[in-house]
XYZ file of C-alpha atoms in Angstrom:
262
model
C 53.254 19.858 -36.897
C 53.806 23.159 -35.101
C 56.092 25.808 -36.553
C 58.599 27.530 -34.248
C 60.560 30.471 -35.633
C 63.753 31.936 -34.218
C 64.931 35.541 -34.492
C 68.087 36.604 -32.650
C 71.143 38.831 -32.874
C 73.425 35.841 -32.176
C 74.941 35.547 -35.647
C 75.877 32.263 -37.285
C 79.475 31.815 -36.094
C 78.746 30.305 -32.668
C 76.640 27.422 -31.368
C 74.018 29.515 -29.569
C 71.252 29.038 -32.130
C 71.983 25.326 -32.488
C 71.742 24.875 -28.714
C 68.326 26.558 -28.727
C 67.189 24.163 -31.433
C 68.523 21.191 -29.483
C 66.503 22.170 -26.419
C 63.344 22.568 -28.490
C 63.786 19.205 -30.203
C 64.422 17.419 -26.897
C 61.088 18.656 -25.543
C 58.958 18.769 -28.696
C 60.389 16.576 -31.418
C 57.528 16.953 -33.884
C 58.093 20.604 -34.785
C 59.381 22.563 -37.746
C 62.017 25.127 -36.740
C 62.431 28.090 -39.088
C 65.197 30.694 -38.776
C 63.850 34.187 -39.402
C 67.275 35.773 -39.014
C 70.268 35.777 -36.709
C 72.132 38.563 -38.506
C 70.495 41.742 -37.251
C 72.549 44.433 -35.534
C 73.670 43.462 -32.051
C 71.427 44.747 -29.229
C 69.130 46.614 -31.647
C 65.656 46.008 -30.234
C 63.857 48.185 -32.782
C 65.467 46.407 -35.725
C 64.493 43.051 -34.250
C 60.949 44.254 -33.622
C 60.711 45.464 -37.225
C 61.902 42.157 -38.702
C 59.474 40.228 -36.514
C 56.629 42.620 -37.340
C 57.176 42.289 -41.088
C 57.681 38.496 -41.076
C 54.930 36.949 -38.977
C 52.023 37.487 -41.429
C 53.580 34.873 -43.721
C 53.459 32.024 -41.200
C 50.670 29.537 -40.475
C 48.122 30.219 -37.780
C 49.326 28.801 -34.476
C 53.021 29.398 -35.172
C 55.267 30.128 -32.197
C 57.771 32.951 -32.681
C 60.808 33.158 -30.407
C 62.627 36.495 -30.612
C 65.724 37.314 -28.581
C 67.488 40.659 -28.706
C 68.245 40.888 -25.041
C 70.847 43.347 -23.751
C 69.202 43.064 -20.312
C 69.610 39.291 -20.012
C 70.157 38.129 -16.432
C 68.869 41.345 -14.878
C 65.447 41.965 -13.350
C 63.821 42.111 -16.790
C 61.147 39.458 -17.127
C 60.645 36.723 -19.660
C 57.238 36.816 -21.319
C 55.013 35.033 -23.773
C 52.279 36.711 -25.766
C 49.124 35.027 -27.009
C 47.343 36.575 -29.975
C 44.449 35.216 -31.997
C 46.870 33.865 -34.611
C 50.167 32.971 -32.950
C 52.409 33.013 -29.880
C 55.440 35.203 -29.214
C 58.157 34.335 -26.692
C 61.070 36.482 -25.544
C 62.287 39.186 -23.163
C 60.044 41.877 -21.733
C 61.849 44.770 -23.409
C 59.347 45.795 -26.092
C 60.723 43.472 -28.770
C 57.522 41.434 -29.128
C 54.962 44.201 -28.774
C 54.741 45.664 -32.321
C 54.130 42.176 -33.722
C 51.480 41.551 -31.074
C 49.749 44.800 -31.966
C 49.163 43.542 -35.507
C 46.253 41.693 -33.876
C 43.419 43.543 -32.192
C 43.646 41.561 -28.965
C 46.547 39.920 -27.194
C 47.432 38.711 -23.711
C 50.858 38.906 -22.088
C 52.088 36.365 -19.542
C 55.162 36.536 -17.341
C 57.039 33.228 -17.473
C 56.965 31.924 -13.895
C 56.673 28.106 -14.023
C 60.324 27.192 -13.525
C 59.550 23.458 -13.670
C 59.158 23.848 -17.441
C 62.547 25.503 -17.924
C 66.007 23.958 -18.025
C 67.222 22.768 -14.607
C 70.157 25.180 -14.659
C 69.217 28.686 -15.796
C 72.353 30.637 -16.616
C 72.524 34.398 -16.225
C 73.558 35.045 -19.821
C 71.639 32.553 -21.988
C 67.913 32.804 -21.319
C 67.293 32.168 -25.021
C 68.309 28.538 -24.487
C 67.373 28.058 -20.838
C 64.009 29.871 -20.712
C 62.580 30.881 -24.082
C 63.390 27.729 -26.075
C 61.745 25.394 -23.508
C 58.685 27.633 -23.274
C 58.248 27.544 -27.049
C 58.565 23.762 -27.035
C 55.997 23.347 -24.264
C 53.587 25.610 -26.140
C 54.067 23.369 -29.168
C 53.235 20.376 -26.964
C 49.936 21.977 -26.031
C 50.602 23.516 -22.628
C 48.516 26.724 -22.463
C 50.016 30.063 -21.442
C 48.144 29.838 -18.125
C 50.250 26.768 -17.315
C 53.467 28.623 -18.057
C 52.971 31.929 -16.296
C 50.684 34.615 -14.976
C 48.902 37.260 -16.994
C 50.331 40.768 -16.625
C 49.358 44.252 -17.740
C 52.561 46.163 -16.936
C 54.689 44.763 -19.772
C 57.205 47.058 -21.473
C 55.331 48.785 -24.291
C 57.026 49.736 -27.543
C 56.067 51.089 -30.955
C 58.226 51.103 -34.056
C 58.837 54.675 -35.191
C 57.711 54.858 -38.808
C 58.507 57.597 -41.327
C 56.471 60.805 -41.428
C 55.998 63.917 -43.560
C 57.085 67.313 -42.252
C 57.300 70.528 -44.288
C 57.085 68.636 -47.567
C 59.877 66.220 -46.674
C 59.685 62.561 -45.705
C 61.620 61.952 -42.502
C 62.693 58.476 -41.496
C 65.671 56.369 -40.574
C 67.581 53.276 -41.578
C 65.980 50.308 -39.829
C 67.880 47.375 -41.364
C 70.664 46.514 -43.808
C 70.055 43.253 -45.657
C 72.765 40.904 -46.953
C 72.684 42.595 -50.376
C 73.528 45.927 -48.783
C 70.083 47.370 -49.414
C 69.345 50.230 -47.024
C 65.886 49.425 -45.683
C 64.114 52.360 -44.065
C 61.141 52.760 -41.760
C 59.304 54.745 -44.453
C 56.218 52.915 -45.660
C 55.956 52.674 -49.423
C 52.490 54.196 -49.600
C 53.919 57.340 -48.028
C 56.335 57.947 -50.871
C 53.886 57.130 -53.690
C 51.665 59.968 -52.467
C 54.463 62.420 -53.203
C 56.388 60.878 -56.112
C 55.927 58.684 -59.169
C 58.271 56.207 -60.795
C 60.929 58.033 -62.767
C 61.050 61.052 -60.460
C 64.408 62.073 -59.043
C 64.436 62.201 -55.254
C 66.842 64.120 -53.070
C 68.091 61.783 -50.361
C 70.050 62.651 -47.238
C 71.686 59.800 -45.320
C 73.884 61.060 -42.543
C 76.208 63.543 -44.250
C 75.581 62.152 -47.740
C 73.470 64.209 -50.163
C 72.218 62.198 -53.135
C 69.907 62.620 -56.122
C 68.462 59.216 -56.991
C 65.742 57.958 -59.332
C 62.615 56.433 -57.819
C 62.190 53.169 -59.739
C 59.873 50.160 -59.648
C 62.673 47.672 -59.002
C 66.447 47.233 -59.054
C 66.693 46.137 -62.689
C 65.392 49.463 -63.989
C 68.686 51.047 -62.922
C 71.904 50.373 -64.788
C 74.203 47.837 -63.167
C 76.136 49.528 -60.380
C 73.812 52.542 -60.257
C 71.860 53.585 -57.132
C 68.110 54.006 -56.879
C 65.198 54.411 -54.492
C 62.588 51.657 -54.587
C 59.942 49.956 -52.464
C 61.140 46.597 -51.171
C 59.319 43.327 -50.793
C 58.035 44.153 -47.313
C 56.566 47.454 -48.479
C 59.196 49.866 -47.144
C 61.407 52.346 -48.978
C 64.916 51.146 -49.802
C 68.023 52.844 -51.110
C 69.765 50.266 -53.257
C 72.367 49.722 -55.958
C 71.581 47.384 -58.820
C 73.919 44.432 -58.192
C 75.903 46.507 -55.723
C 76.090 47.318 -52.020
C 74.432 50.617 -51.117
C 75.197 50.448 -47.401
C 78.936 50.164 -48.051
C 78.970 52.859 -50.726
C 77.025 55.378 -48.654
C 78.230 54.352 -45.190
C 74.725 53.637 -43.938
C 74.004 51.854 -40.664
C 70.851 51.005 -38.757
C 69.596 54.014 -36.818
C 70.887 56.706 -39.192
C 68.395 59.426 -40.084
C 67.173 59.739 -43.656
C 65.356 62.562 -45.464
C 63.596 62.213 -48.828
C 62.249 65.054 -50.939
C 61.477 65.943 -54.567
């Protein structure tokens, strides 16, 4: 049984995701559909790329990952599929899929051109259902990328901007807010452990906020309701509150700059 994952900015209130699943199941009934997330910030390609990049290593070889954060839907932007040595990626040609593809040494990109495999009526505003869902299903049924489109080299390239050190400070930004209100940054955990140890107090700047927070191994080492800096499950620095909501307390949103220093 093939695994097909879905990552979108559609939210859970409407029927968009369910319609995608219906299309997939009509074409390839013997599949397992897994929702990565549908709650990322609207139109935020980098956030979507980050969530895809950090999630795909945990899925079986041969999985098909459909990702749709598509502010250019219905324009001249192309639909693509990417073949790597471990999995397939399907979505818009806007850079969203590329960081995940680059986790493998080699990958091929195909423009989706075989319209006979898509839904009969392709709307201008819902390529996730009309184009990308059918392509994923046909891949699950064994149709190779060469039967779906043509190989291209001029795809839209994109790299996630990760944190860096400048003048003794770690510079980064907020990349995602999870449902607990944890402020997940683009700063890799190994970057901070080179400059600080557990128990150190870090000076943190988020937007106009200036904070002094302990660097702790996990949430429970802070008192309930108290903030901390930690390294989250995906290996990136988080600003959190033990059993609280850090993003609400500090007014953090995806894209905000962050500075960490001793």
